[in-house]
Coordinates of N, CA, C and O in Angstrom, one line a residue:
X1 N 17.7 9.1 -34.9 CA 18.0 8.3 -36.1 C 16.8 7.4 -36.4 O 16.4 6.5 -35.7
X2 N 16.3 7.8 -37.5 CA 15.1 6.8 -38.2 C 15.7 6.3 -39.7 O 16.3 6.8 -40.6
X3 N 15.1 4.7 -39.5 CA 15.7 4.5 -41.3 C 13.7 4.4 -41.5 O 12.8 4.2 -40.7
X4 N 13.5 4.8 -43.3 CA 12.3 4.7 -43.8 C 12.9 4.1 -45.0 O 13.9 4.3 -45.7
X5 N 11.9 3.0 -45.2 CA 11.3 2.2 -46.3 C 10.2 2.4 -47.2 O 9.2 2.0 -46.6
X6 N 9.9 2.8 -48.4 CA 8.3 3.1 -49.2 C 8.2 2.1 -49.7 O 9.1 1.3 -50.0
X7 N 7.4 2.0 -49.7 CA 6.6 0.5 -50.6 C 5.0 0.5 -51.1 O 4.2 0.9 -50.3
X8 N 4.7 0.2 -52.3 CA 3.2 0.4 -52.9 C 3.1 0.8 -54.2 O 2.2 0.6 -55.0
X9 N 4.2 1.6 -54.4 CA 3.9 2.2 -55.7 C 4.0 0.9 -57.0 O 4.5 -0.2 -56.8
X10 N 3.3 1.5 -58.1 CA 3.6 1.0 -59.2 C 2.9 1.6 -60.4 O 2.9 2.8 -60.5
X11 N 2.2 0.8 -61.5 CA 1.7 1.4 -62.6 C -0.1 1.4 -62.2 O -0.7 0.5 -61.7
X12 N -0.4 2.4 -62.6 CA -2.2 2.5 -62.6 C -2.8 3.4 -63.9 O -2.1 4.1 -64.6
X13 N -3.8 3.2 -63.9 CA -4.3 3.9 -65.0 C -4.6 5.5 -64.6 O -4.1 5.9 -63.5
X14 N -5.2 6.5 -65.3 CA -6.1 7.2 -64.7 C -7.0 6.9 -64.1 O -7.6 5.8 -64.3
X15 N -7.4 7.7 -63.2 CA -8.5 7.3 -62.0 C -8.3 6.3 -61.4 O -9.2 6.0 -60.6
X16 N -7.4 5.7 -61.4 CA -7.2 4.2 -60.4 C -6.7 5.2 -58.9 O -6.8 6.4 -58.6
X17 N -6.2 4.0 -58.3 CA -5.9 4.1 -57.0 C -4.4 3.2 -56.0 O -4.0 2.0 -56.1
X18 N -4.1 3.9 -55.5 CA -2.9 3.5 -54.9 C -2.6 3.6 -53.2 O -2.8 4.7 -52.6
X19 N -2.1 2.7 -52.6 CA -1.6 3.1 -51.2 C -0.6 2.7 -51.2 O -0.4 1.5 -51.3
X20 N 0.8 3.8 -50.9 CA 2.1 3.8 -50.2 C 2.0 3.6 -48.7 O 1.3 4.0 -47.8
X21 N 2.9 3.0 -48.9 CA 3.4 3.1 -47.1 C 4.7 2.8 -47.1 O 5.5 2.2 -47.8
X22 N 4.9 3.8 -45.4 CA 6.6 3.7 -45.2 C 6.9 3.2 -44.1 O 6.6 4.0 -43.1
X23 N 7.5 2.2 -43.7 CA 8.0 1.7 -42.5 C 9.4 2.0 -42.1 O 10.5 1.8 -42.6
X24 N 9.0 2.7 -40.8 CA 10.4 3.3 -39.8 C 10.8 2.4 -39.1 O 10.1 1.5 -38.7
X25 N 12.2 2.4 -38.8 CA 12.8 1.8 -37.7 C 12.9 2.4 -36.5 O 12.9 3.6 -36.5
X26 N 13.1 1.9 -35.3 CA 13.4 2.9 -34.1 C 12.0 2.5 -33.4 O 11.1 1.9 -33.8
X27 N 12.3 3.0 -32.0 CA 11.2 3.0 -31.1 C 10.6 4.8 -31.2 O 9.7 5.1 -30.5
X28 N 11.1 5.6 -32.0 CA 11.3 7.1 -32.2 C 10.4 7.6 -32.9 O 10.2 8.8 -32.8
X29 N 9.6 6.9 -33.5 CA 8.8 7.1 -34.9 C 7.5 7.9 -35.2 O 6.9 8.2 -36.2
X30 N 6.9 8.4 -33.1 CA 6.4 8.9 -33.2 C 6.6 10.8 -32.4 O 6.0 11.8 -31.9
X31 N 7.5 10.6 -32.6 CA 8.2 11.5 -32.3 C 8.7 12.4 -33.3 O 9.3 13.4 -33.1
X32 N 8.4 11.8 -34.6 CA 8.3 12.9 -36.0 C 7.3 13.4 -36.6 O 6.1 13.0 -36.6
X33 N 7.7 14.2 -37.0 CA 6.5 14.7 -38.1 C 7.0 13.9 -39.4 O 8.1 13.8 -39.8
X34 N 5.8 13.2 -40.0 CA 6.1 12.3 -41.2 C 5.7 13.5 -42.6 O 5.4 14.6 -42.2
X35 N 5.8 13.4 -43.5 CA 5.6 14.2 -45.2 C 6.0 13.0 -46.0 O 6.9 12.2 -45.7
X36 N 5.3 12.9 -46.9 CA 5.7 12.7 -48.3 C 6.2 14.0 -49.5 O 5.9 15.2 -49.4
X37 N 6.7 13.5 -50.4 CA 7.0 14.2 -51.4 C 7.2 13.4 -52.6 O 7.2 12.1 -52.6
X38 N 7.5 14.4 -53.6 CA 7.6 13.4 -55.1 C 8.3 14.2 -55.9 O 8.6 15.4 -55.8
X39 N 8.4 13.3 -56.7 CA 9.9 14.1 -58.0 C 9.3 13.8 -59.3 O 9.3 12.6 -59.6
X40 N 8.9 14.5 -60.2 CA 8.8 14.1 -61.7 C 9.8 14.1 -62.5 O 10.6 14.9 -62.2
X41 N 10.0 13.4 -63.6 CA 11.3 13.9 -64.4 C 11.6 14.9 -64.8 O 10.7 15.3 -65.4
X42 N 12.6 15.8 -64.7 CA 12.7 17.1 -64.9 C 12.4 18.3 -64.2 O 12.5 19.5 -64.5
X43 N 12.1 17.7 -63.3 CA 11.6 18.6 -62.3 C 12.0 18.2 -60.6 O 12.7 17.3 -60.1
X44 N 11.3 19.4 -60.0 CA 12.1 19.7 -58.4 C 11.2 18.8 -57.4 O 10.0 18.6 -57.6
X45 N 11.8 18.5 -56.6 CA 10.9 17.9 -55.4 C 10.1 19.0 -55.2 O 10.2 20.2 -55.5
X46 N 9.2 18.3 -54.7 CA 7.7 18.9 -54.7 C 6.8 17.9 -53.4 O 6.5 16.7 -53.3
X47 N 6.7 19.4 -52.5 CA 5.4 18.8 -51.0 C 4.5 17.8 -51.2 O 4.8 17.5 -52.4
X48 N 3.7 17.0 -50.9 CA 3.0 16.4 -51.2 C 2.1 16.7 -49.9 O 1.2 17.5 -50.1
X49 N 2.2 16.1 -48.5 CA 1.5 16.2 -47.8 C 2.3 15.9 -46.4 O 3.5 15.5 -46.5
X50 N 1.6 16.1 -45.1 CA 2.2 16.3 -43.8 C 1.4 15.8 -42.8 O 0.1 15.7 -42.9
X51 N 2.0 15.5 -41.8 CA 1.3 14.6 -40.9 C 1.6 14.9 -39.4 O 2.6 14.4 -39.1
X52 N 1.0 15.5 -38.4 CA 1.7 15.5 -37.1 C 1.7 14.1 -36.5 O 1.3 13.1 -36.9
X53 N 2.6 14.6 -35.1 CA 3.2 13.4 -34.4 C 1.9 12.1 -33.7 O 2.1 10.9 -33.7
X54 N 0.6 13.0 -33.2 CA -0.4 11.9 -33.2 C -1.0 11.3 -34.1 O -1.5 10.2 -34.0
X55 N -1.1 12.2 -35.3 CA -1.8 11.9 -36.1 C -3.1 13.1 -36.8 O -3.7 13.0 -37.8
X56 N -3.1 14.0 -35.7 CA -4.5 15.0 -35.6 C -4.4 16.1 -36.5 O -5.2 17.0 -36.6
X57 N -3.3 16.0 -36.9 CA -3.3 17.5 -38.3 C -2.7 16.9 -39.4 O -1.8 16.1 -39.4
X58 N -3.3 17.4 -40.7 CA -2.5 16.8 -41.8 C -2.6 18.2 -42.6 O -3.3 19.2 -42.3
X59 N -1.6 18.1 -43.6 CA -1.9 19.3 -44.2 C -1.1 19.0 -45.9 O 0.1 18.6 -46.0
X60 N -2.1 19.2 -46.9 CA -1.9 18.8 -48.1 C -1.6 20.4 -49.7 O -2.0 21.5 -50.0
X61 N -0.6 19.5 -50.3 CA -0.6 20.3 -51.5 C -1.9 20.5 -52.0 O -2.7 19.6 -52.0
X62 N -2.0 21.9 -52.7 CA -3.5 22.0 -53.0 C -3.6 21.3 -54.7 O -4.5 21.6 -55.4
X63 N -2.3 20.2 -55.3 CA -2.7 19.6 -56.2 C -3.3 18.3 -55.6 O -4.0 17.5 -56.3
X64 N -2.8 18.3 -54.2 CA -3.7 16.5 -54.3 C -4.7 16.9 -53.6 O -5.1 15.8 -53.2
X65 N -5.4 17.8 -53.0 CA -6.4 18.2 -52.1 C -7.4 17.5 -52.4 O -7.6 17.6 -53.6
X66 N -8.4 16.6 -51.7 CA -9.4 16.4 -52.5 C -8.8 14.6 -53.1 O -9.6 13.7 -53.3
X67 N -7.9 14.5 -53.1 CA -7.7 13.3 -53.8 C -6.5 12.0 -52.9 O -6.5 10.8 -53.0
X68 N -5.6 12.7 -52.2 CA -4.8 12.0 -51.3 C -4.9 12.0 -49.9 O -5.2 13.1 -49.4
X69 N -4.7 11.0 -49.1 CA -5.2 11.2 -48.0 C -3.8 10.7 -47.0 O -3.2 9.6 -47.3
X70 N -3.4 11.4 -45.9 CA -1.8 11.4 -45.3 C -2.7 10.7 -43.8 O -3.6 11.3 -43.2
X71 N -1.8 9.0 -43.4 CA -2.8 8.4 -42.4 C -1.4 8.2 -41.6 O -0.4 8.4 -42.3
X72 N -1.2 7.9 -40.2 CA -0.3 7.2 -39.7 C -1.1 5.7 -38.6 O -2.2 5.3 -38.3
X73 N 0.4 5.1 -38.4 CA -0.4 3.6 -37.4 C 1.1 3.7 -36.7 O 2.1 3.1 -37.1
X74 N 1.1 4.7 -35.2 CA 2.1 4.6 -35.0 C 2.6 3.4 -34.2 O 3.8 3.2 -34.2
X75 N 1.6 2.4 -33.6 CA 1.6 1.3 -33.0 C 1.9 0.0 -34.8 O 1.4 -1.2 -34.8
X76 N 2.6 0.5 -35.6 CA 2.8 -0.1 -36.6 C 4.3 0.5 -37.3 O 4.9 -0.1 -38.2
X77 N 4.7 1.8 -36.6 CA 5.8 2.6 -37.1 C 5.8 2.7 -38.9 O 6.8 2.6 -39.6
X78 N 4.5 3.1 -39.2 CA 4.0 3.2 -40.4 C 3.3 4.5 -40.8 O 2.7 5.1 -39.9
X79 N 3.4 4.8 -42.1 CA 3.0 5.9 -42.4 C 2.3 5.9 -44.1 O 3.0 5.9 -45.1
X80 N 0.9 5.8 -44.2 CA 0.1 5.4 -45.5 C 0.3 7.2 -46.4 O 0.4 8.3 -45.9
X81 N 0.2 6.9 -47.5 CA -0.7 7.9 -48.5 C -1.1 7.1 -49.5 O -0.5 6.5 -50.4
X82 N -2.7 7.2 -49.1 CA -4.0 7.1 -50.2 C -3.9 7.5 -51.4 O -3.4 8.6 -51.2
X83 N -4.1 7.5 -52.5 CA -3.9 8.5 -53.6 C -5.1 7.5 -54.3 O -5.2 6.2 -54.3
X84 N -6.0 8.4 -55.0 CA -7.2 8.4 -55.3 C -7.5 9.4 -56.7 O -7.2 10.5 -56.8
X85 N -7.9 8.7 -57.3 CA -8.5 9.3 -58.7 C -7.1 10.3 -59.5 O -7.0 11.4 -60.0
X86 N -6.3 9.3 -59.3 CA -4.6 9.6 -60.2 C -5.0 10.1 -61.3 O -5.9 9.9 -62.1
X87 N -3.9 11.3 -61.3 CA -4.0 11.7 -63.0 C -2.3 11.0 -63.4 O -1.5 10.4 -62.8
X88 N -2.5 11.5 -64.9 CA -0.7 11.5 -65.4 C 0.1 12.2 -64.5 O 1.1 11.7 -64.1
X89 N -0.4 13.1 -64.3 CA 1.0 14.4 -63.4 C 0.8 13.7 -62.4 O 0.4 14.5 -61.6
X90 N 0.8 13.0 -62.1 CA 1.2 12.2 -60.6 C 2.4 11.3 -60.7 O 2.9 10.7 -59.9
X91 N 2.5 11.4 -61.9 CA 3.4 10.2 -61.9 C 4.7 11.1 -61.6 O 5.0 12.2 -62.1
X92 N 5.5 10.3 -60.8 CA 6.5 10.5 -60.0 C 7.1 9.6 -59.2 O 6.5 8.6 -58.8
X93 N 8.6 9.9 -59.0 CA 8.8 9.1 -57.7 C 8.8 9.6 -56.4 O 9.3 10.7 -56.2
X94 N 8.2 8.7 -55.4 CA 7.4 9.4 -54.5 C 7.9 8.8 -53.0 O 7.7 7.6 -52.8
X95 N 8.6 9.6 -51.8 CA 9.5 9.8 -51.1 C 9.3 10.2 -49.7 O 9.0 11.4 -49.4
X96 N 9.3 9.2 -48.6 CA 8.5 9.7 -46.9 C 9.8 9.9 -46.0 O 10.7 9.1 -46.0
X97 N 9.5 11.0 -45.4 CA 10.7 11.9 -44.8 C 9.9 12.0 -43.6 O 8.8 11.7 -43.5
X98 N 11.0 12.5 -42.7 CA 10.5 12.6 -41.0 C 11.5 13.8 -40.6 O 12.6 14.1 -40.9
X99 N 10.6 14.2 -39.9 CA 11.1 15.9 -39.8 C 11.0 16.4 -38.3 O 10.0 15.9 -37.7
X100 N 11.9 17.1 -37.6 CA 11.2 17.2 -35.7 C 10.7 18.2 -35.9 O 10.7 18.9 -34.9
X101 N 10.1 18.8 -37.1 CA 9.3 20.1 -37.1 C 8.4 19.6 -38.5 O 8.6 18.9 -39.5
X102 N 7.2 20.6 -37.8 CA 6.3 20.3 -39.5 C 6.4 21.3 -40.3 O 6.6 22.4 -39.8
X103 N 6.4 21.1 -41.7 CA 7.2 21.8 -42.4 C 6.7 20.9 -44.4 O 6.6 19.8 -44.9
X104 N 6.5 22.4 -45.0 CA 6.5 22.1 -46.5 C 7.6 21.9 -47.4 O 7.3 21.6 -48.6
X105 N 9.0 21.9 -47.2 CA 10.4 22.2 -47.7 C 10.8 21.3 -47.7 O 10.3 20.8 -46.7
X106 N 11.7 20.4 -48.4 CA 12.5 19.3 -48.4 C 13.5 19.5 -47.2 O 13.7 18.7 -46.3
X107 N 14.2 20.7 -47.2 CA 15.0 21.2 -46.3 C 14.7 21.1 -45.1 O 15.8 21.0 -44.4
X108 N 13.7 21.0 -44.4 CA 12.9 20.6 -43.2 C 13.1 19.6 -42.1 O 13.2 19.7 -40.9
X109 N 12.9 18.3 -43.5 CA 13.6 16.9 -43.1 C 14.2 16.0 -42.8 O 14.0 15.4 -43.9
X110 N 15.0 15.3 -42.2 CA 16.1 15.2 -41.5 C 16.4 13.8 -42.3 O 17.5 13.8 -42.9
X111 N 15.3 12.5 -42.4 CA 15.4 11.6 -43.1 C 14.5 10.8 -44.2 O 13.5 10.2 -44.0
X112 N 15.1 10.8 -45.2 CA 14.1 10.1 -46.3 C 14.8 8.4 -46.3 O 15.8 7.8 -45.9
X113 N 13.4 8.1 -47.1 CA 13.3 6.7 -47.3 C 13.7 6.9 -49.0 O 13.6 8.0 -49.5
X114 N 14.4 5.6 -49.8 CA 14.6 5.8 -51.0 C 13.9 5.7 -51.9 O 14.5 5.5 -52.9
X115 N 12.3 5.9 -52.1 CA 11.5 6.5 -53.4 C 10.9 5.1 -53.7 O 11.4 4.0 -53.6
X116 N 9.8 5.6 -54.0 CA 9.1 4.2 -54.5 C 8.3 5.0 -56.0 O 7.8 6.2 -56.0
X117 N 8.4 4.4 -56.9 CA 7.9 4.7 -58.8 C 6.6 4.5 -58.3 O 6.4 3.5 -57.7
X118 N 5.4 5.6 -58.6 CA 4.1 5.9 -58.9 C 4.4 6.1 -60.7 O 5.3 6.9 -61.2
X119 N 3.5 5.2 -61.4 CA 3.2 5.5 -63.0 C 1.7 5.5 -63.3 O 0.9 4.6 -63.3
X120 N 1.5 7.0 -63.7 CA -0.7 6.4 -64.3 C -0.5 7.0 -65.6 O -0.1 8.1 -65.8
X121 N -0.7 6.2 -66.3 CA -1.0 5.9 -67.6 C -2.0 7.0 -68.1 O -2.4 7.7 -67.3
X122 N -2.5 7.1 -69.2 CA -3.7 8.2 -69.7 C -4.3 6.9 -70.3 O -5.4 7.0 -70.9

């Protein structure tokens, strides 16, 4: 059992910049695989990015490739995403889940945190 918390989001322009982060409960925390994801209006959850249990693999959607970066501080039971050079389609609400397998699917993951609002403006 892990509870997750997101925090960071808010409004930015284009090209601005943002860092989320998610704080887990538990002494457990490194013992998951962490992911983000995000939801636009109208649309389906959607991968964002993935993180193994030390930290040493990450593996990203090829819309943020290049632009977001998936960090952990497990001596912090925290989990960052970077997001760099924002467009509008980013805007979403955006969602850190913990998984005992790594994994691109919502279905994968066992627990999410409740969504924190990313908005970039044009």
């Amino acid at each position: 059992q892990v509870q997750l918390v997101e925090s960071g989001g808010g409004l930015v322009q284009a090209g601005g910049s943002l860092r989320l982060s998610c704080a887990a409960s538990g002494r457990t925390f490194s013992s998951y695989y962490m992911g983000w994801f995000r939801q636009a209006p109208g649309k389906e959850r959607e991968f964002v990015a993935t993180i193994s249990k030390s930290g040493d693999y990450t593996y990203y959607a090829d819309s943020v490739k290049g632009r977001f970066t998936i960090s952990r501080d497990n001596a912090k039971n925290t989990v960052y995403l970077q997001m760099n050079s924002l467009k509008p389609e980013d805007t979403a609400v955006y969602y850190c889940a913990a998984a005992s397998i790594m994994g691109t699917r919502d279905n994968d993951y066992d627990f999410w945190g409740q969504g924190t609002q990313v908005t970039v403006s044009s």
